[in-house]
CSV table of C-alpha atoms and ligand atoms in Angstrom, one decimal:
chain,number,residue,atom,x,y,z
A,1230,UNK,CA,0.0,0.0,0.0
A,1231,UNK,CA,1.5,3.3,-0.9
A,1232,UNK,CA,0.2,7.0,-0.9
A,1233,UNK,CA,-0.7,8.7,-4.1
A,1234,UNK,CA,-1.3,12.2,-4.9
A,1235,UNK,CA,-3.8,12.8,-6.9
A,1236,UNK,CA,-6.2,15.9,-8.2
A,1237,UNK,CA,-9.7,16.1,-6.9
A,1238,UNK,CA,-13.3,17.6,-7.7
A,1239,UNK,CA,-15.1,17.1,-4.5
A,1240,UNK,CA,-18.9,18.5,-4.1
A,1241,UNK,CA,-18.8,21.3,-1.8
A,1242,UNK,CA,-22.9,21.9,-1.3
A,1243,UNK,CA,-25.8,21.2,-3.4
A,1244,UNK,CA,-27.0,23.5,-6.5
A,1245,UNK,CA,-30.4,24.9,-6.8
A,1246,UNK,CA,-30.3,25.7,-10.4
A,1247,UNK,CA,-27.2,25.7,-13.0
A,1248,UNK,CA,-24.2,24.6,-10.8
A,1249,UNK,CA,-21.5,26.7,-10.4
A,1250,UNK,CA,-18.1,27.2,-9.2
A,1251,UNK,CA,-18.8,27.8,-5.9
A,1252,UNK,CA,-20.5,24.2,-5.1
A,1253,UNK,CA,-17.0,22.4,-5.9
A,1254,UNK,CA,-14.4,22.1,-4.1
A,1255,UNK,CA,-10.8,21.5,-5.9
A,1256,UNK,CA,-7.4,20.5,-5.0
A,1257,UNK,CA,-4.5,17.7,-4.1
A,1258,UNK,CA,-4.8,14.9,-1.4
A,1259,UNK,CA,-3.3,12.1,-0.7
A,1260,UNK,CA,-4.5,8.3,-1.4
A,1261,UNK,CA,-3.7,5.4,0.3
A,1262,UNK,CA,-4.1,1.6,-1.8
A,1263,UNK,CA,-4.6,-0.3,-3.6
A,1264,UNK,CA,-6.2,-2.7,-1.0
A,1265,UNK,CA,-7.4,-6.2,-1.5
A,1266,UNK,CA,-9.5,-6.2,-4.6
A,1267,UNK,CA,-8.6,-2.3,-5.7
A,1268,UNK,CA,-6.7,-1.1,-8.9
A,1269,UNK,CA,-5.1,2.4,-8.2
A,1270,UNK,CA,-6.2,3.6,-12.1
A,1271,UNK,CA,-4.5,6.8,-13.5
A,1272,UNK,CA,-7.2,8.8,-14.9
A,1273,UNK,CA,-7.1,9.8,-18.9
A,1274,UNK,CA,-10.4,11.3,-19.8
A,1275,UNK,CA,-13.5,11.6,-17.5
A,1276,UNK,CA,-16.7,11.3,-19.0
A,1277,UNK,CA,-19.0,14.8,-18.5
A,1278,UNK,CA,-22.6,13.5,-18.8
A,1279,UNK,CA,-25.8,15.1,-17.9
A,1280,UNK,CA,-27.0,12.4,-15.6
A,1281,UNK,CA,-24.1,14.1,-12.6
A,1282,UNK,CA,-26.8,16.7,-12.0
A,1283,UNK,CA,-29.2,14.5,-10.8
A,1284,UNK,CA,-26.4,12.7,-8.5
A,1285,UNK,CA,-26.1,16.3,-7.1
A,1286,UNK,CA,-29.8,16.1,-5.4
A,1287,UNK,CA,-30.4,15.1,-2.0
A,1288,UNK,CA,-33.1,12.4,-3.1
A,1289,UNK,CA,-33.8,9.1,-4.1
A,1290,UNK,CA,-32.9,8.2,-7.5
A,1291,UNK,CA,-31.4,4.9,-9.2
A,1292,UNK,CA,-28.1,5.2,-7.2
A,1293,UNK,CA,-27.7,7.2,-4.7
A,1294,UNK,CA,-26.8,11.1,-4.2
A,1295,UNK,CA,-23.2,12.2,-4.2
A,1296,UNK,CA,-22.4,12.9,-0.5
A,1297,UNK,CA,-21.4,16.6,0.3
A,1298,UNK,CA,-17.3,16.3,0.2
A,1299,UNK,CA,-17.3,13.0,-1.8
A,1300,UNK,CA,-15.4,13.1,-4.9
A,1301,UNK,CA,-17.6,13.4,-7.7
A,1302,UNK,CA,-18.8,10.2,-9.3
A,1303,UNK,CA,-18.4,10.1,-12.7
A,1304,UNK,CA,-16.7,7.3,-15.7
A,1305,UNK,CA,-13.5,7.7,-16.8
A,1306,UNK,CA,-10.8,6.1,-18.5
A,1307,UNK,CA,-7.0,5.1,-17.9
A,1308,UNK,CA,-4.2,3.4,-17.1
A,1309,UNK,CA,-3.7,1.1,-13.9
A,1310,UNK,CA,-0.6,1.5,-12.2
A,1311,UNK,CA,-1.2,-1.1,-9.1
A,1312,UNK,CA,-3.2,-3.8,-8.8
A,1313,UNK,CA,-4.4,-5.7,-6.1
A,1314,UNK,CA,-6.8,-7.4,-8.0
A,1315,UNK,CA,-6.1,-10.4,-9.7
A,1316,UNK,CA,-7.3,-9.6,-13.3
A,1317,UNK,CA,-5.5,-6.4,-13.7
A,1318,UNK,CA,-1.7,-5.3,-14.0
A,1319,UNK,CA,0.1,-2.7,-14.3
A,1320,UNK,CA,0.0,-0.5,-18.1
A,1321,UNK,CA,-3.1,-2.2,-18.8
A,1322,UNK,CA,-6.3,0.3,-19.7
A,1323,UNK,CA,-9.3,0.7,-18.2
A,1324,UNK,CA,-13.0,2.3,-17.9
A,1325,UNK,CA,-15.2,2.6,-14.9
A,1326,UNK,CA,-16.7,4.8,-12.5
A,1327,UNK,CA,-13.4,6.4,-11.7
A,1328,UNK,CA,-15.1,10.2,-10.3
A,1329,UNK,CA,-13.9,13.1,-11.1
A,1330,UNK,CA,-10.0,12.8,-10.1
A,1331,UNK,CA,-6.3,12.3,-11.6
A,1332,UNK,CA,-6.1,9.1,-9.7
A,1333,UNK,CA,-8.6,6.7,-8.4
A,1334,UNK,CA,-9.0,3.5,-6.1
A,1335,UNK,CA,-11.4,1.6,-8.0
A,1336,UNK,CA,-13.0,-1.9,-7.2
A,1337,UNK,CA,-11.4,-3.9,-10.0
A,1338,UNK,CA,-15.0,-6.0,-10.3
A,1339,UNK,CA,-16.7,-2.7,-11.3
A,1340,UNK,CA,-13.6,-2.4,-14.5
A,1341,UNK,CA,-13.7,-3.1,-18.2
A,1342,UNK,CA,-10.5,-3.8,-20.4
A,1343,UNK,CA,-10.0,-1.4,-22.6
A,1344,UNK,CA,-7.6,-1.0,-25.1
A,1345,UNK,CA,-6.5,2.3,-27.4
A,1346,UNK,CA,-5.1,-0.1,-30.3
A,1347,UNK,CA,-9.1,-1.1,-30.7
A,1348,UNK,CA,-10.5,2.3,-30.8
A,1349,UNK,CA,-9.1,5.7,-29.0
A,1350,UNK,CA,-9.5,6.6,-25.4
A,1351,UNK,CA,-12.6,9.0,-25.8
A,1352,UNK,CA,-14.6,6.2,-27.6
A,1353,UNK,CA,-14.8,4.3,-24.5
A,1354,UNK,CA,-16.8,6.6,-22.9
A,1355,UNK,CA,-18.5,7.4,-26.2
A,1356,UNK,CA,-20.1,4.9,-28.9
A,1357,UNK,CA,-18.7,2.2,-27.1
A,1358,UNK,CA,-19.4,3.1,-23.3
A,1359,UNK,CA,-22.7,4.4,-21.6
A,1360,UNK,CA,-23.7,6.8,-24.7
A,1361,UNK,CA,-23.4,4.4,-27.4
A,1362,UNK,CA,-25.5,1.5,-25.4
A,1363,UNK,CA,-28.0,4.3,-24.3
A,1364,UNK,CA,-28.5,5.2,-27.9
A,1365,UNK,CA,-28.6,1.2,-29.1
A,1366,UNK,CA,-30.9,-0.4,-26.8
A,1367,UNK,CA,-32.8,3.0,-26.7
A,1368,UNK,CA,-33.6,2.7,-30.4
A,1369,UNK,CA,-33.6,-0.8,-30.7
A,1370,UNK,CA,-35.5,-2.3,-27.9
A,1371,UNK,CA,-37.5,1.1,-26.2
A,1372,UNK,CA,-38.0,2.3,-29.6
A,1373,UNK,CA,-38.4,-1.2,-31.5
A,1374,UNK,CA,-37.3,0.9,-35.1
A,1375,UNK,CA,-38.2,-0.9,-37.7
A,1376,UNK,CA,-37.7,-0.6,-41.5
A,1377,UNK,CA,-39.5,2.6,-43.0
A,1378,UNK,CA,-40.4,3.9,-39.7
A,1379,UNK,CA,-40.4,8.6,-39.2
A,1380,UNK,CA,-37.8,8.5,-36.5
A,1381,UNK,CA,-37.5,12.1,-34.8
A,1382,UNK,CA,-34.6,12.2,-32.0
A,1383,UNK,CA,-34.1,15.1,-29.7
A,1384,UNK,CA,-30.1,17.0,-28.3
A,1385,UNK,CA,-29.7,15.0,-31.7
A,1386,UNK,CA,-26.2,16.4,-31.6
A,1387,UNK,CA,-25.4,15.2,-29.0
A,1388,UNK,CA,-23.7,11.8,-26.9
A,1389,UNK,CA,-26.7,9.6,-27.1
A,1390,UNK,CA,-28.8,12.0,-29.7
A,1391,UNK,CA,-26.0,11.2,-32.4
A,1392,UNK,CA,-26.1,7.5,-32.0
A,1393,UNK,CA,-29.1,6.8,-31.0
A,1394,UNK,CA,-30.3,9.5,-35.0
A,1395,UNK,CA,-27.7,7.0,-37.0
A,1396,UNK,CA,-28.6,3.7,-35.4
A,1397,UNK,CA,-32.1,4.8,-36.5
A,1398,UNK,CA,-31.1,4.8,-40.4
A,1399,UNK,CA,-28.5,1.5,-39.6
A,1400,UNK,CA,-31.9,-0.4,-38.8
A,1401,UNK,CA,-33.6,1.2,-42.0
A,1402,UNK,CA,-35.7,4.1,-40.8
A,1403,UNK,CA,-37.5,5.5,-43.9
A,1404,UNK,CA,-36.6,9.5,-42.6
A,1405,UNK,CA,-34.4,10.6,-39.4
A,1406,UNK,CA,-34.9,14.3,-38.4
A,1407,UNK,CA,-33.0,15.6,-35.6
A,1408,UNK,CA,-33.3,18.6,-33.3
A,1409,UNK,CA,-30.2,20.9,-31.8
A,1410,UNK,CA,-29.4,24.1,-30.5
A,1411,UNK,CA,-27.9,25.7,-33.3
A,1412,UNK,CA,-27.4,26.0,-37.3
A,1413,UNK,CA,-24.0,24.8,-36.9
A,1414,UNK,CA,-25.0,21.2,-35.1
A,1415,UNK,CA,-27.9,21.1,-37.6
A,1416,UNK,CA,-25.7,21.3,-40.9
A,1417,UNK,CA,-23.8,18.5,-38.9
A,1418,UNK,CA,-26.7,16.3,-38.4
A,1419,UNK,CA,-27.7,16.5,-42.0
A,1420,UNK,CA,-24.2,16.8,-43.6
A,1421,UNK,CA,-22.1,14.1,-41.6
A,1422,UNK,CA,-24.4,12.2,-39.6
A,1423,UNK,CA,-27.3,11.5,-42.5
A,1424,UNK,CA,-30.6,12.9,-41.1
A,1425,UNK,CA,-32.7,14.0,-43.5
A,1426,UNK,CA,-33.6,17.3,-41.9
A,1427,UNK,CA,-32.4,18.8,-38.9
A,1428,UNK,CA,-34.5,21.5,-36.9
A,1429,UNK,CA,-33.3,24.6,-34.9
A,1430,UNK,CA,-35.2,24.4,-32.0
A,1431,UNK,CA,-34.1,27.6,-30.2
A,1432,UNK,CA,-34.7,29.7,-34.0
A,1433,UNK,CA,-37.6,27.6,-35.8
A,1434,UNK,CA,-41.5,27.1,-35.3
A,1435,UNK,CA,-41.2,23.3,-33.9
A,1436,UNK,CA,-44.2,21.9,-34.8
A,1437,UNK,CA,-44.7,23.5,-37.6
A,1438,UNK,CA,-41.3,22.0,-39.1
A,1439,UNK,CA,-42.0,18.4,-37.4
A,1440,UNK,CA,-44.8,18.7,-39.7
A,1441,UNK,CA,-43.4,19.5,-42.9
A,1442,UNK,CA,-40.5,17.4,-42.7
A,1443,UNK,CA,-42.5,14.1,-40.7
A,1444,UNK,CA,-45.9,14.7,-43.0
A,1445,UNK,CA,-47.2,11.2,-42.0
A,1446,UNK,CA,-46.4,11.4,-38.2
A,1447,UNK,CA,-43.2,9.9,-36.3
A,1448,UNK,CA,-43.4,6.0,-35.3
A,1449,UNK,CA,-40.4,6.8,-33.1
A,1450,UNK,CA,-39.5,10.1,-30.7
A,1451,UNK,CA,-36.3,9.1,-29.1
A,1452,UNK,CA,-36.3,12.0,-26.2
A,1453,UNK,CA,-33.2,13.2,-24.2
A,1454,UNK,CA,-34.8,17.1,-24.0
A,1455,UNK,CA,-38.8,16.4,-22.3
A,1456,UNK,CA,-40.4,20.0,-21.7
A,1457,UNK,CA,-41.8,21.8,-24.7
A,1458,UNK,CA,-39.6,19.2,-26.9
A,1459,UNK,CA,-41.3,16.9,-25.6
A,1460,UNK,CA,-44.9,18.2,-25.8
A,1461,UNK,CA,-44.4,19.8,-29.6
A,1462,UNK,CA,-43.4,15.6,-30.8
A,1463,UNK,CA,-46.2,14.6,-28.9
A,1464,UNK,CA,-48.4,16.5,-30.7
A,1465,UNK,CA,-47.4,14.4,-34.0
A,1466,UNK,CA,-47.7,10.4,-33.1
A,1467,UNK,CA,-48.5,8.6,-35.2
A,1468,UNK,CA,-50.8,5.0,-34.7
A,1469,UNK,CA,-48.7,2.5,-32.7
A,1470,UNK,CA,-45.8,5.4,-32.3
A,1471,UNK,CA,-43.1,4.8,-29.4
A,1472,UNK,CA,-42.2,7.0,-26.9
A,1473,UNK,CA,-38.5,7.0,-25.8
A,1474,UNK,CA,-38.2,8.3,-22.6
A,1475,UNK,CA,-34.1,8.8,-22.4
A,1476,UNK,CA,-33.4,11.9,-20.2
A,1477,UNK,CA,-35.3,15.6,-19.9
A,1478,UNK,CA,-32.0,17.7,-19.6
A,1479,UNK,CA,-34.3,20.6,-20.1
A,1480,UNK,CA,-35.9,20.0,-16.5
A,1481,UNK,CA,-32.5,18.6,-15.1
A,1482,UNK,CA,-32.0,21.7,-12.9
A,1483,UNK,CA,-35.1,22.2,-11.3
A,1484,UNK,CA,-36.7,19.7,-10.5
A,1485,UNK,CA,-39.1,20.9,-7.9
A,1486,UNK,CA,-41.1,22.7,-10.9
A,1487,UNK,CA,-40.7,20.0,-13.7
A,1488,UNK,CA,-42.8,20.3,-16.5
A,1489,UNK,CA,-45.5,17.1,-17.5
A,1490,UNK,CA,-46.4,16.7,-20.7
A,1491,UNK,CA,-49.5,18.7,-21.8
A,1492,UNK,CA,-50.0,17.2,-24.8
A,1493,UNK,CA,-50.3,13.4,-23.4
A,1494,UNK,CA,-53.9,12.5,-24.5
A,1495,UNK,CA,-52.5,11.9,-27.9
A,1496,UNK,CA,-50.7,8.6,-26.4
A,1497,UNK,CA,-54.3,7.3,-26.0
A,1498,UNK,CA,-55.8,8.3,-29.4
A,1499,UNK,CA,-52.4,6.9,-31.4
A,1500,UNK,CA,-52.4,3.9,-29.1
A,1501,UNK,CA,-48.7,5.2,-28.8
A,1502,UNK,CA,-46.7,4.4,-25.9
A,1503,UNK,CA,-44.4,5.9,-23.5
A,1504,UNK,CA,-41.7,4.7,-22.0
A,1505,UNK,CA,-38.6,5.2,-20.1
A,1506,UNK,CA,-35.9,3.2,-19.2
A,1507,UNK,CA,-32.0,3.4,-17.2
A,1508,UNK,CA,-29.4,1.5,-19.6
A,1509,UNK,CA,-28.2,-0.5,-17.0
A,1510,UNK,CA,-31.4,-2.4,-17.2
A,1511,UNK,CA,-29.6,-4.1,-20.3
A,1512,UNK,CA,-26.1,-4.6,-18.5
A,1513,UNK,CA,-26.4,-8.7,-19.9
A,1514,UNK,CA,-26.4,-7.5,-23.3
A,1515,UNK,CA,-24.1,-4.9,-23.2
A,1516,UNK,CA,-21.1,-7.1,-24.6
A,1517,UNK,CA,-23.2,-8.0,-28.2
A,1518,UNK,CA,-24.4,-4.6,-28.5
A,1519,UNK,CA,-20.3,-3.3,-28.0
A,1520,UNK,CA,-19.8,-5.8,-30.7
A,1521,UNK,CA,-22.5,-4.0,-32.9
A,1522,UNK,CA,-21.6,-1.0,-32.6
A,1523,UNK,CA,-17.4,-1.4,-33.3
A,1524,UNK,CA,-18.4,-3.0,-36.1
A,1525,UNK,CA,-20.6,0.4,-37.4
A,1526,UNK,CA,-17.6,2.1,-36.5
A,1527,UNK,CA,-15.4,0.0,-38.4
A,1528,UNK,CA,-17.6,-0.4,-41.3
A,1529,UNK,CA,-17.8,3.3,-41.4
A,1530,UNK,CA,-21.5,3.4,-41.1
A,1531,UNK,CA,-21.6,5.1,-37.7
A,1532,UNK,CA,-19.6,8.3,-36.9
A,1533,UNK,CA,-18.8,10.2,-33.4
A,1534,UNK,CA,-17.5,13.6,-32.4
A,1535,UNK,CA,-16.1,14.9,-29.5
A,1536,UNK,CA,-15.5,17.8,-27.3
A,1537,UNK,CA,-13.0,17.4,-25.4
A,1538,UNK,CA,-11.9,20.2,-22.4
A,1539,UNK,CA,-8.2,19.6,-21.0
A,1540,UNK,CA,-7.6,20.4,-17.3
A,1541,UNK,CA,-9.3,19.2,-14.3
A,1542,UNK,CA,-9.3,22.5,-12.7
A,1543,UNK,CA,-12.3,23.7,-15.9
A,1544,UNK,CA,-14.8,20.9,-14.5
A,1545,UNK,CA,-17.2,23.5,-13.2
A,1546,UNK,CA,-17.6,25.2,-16.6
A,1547,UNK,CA,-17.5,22.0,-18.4
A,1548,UNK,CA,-20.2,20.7,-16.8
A,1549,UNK,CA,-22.5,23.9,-17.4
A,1550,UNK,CA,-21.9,22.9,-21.7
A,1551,UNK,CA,-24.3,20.1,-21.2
A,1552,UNK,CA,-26.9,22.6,-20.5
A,1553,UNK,CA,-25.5,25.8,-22.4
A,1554,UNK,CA,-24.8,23.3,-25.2
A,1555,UNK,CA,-21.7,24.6,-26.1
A,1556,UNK,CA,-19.9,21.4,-27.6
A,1557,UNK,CA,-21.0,19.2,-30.1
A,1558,UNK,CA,-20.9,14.9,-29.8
A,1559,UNK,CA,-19.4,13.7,-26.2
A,1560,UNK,CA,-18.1,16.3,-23.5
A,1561,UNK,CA,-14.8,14.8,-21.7
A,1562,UNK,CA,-12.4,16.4,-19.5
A,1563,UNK,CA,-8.4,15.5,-20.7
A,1564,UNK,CA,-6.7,15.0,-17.7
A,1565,UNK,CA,-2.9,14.2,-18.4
B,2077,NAP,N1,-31.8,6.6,-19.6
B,2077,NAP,C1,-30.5,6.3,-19.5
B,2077,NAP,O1,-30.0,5.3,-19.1
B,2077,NAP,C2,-29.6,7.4,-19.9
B,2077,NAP,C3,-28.2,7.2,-20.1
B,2077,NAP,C4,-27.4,8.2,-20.5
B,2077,NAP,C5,-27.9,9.5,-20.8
B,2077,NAP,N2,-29.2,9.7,-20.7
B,2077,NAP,C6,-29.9,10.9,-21.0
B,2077,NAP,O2,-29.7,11.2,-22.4
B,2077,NAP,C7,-29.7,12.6,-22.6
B,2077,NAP,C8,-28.5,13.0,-23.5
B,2077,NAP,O3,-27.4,12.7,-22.7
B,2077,NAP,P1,-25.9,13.0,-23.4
B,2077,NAP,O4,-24.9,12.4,-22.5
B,2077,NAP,O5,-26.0,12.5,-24.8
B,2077,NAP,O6,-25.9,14.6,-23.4
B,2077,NAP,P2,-25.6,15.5,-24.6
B,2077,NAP,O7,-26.8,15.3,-25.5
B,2077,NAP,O8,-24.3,15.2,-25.2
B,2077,NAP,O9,-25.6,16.9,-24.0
B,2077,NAP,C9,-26.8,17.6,-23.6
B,2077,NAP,C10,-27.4,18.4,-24.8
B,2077,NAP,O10,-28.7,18.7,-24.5
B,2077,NAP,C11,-29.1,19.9,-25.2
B,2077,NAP,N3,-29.8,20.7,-24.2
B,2077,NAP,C12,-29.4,21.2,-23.0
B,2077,NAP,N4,-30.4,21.9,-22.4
B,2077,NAP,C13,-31.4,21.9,-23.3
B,2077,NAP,C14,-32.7,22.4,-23.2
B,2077,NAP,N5,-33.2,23.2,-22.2
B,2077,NAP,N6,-33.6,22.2,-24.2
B,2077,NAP,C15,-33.2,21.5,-25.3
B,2077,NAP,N7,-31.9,20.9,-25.4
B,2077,NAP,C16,-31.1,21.1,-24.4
B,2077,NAP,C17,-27.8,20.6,-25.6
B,2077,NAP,O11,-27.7,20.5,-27.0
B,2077,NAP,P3,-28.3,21.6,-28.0
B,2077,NAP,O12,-27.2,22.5,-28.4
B,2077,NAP,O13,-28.9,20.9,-29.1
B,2077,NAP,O14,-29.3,22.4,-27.2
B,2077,NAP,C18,-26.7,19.7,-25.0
B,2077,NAP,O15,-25.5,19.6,-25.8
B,2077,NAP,C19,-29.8,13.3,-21.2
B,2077,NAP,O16,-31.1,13.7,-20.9
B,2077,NAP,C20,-29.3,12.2,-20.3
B,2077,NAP,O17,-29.8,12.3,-19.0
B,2077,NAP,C21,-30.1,8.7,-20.2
């Protein structure tokens, strides 16, 4: 056992609205491990993802909140450089839930191999981490997508939003539309990323351009927004349509007033359902859906981008991206 400095973003009190600065505390302490069963993993890139925000509430939720002066739980990726556990050694790579830190003490049965010769660092934690198997078994088993089907994705530009649009036209949709933030992510959706029309949500009329460019109605909204997103794709269902329920970053920081969906009757007149679901709920299929998606990547039939921020010290303005939406594919911090 051995002491190891290492950089840390601990939460210093709990945000009521966009977190700042001032809830995190920053700075060097010491480490002691590995013990028994631990890996002492050097942190490469941590993963900035909007579901932290909800870890920053005092309230019950899937896993539990982050404690005030915890290190902040997030996934990252890196290199171990101890091991007591005996499936890891030294130099190999890793991903896990490493928090938000230059060095972490991880419980080597909560680590994946990883391995940069396959794919770089970044993808890990993109296509072929949490994102990419949000976006698959999203589409694919929450949104059934079959052949032909009017497939309308929301933060389409985004992590799961730029996965989950192309998966969508890998499985045949008959039209993809995206929605973003800007005119910039939506030339990116239609150029690069094969939607058939993107829409500006913060500069166009919504509904009217759901309905010019999904004339017969969506079979599929695949939603990571909820609010007024939410509500406008409601409004358009068509018979048998499905629901995704992925994430409602719009309503992420507050809670106390979140917004339901007005227009919800139309689920009973389409006979469309709604439905939400956490990805870990498909953790035994997570290794043939990897598999799936390396081989889009390798094909050349799925793309990524990335935003990546270098320095542990920017976390706190990092994390406000998500919700300013100032990057485009997967936000990750560079730490070395
Ligand atoms: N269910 C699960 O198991 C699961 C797992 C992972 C993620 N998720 C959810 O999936 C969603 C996407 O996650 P991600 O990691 O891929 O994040 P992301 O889409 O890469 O980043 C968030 C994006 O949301 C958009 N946005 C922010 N505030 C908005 C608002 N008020 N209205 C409309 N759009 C807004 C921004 O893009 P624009 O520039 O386009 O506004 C921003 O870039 C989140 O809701 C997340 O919680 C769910």
């Amino acid at each position: 056992m051995c002491a190891q400095h290492t950089f840390q973003v601990r939460l210093a009190s709990r945000p009521d609205g966009m977190p700042a600065r001032t809830h995190w505390d920053m700075g060097w302490n010491d480490i002691n491990g590995p013990s028994d069963g631990e890996v002492l993993v050097e942190t490469a890139f941590i993963s900035i993802d909007p579901a932290m925000r909800g870890w920053l509430r005092d309230a019950k939720s899937y896993l539990p909140p982050v404690a005030i002066g915890a290190v902040m739980r997030a996934g990252g990726v890196g290199t171990v450089i101890a091991s007591k556990h005996p499936d890891f050694r030294e130099g190999e790579q890793v991903v896990g839930h490493t928090g938000v830190q230059s060095h972490a003490l991880v419980p080597g049965d909560t680590l994946r191999k990883v391995n940069d010769t396959v794919a770089p660092l970044p993808t890990f934690l993109g296509p072929l981490g949490i994102p990419g198997l949000t976006a698959y078994f999203g589409m694919t088993e929450v949104g059934a997508v079959k052949p032909g089907d009017t497939v309308l994705v929301s933060a389409a530009a985004g992590a799961v939003g730029s996965i989950a649009g192309q998966i969508a036209g890998i499985r045949g949709a008959g039209r993809v539309v995206g929605i973003a933030g800007s005119n910039e992510k939506c030339r990116h959706l239609v150029e690069d990323l094969g939607c058939d029309a993107a829409i500006n949500y913060k500069t166009e009329a919504l509904g009217e351009r759901i309905r010019e460019h999904c004339p017969e109605g969506l079979d599929v909204y695949f939603d990571n927004v909820g609010g007024d997103i939410l509500d406008a794709a409601l409004a358009h269902l068509r018979i048998g349509a499905r629901v995704v329920l992925c994430g409602a970053i719009s309503q992420y920081n507050d809670l106390e007033a979140v917004r339901g969906p007005k227009n919800y009757l139309s689920l009973l007149v389409k006979r469309a359902r709604m439905q939400g679901f956490i990805v870990s709920d498909y953790a035994e299929q997570y290794q043939s859906a990897v598999e799936e998606i390396g081989g889009w990547l390798a094909a050349g039939t799925l793309s990524y981008r990335t935003t990546i921020v270098p320095g542990l010290e920017t976390f706190p303005e990092t994390f406000q991206r998500l919700f300013t939406g100032e990057k485009l594919g997967k936000l990750l911090i560079q730490v070395v």
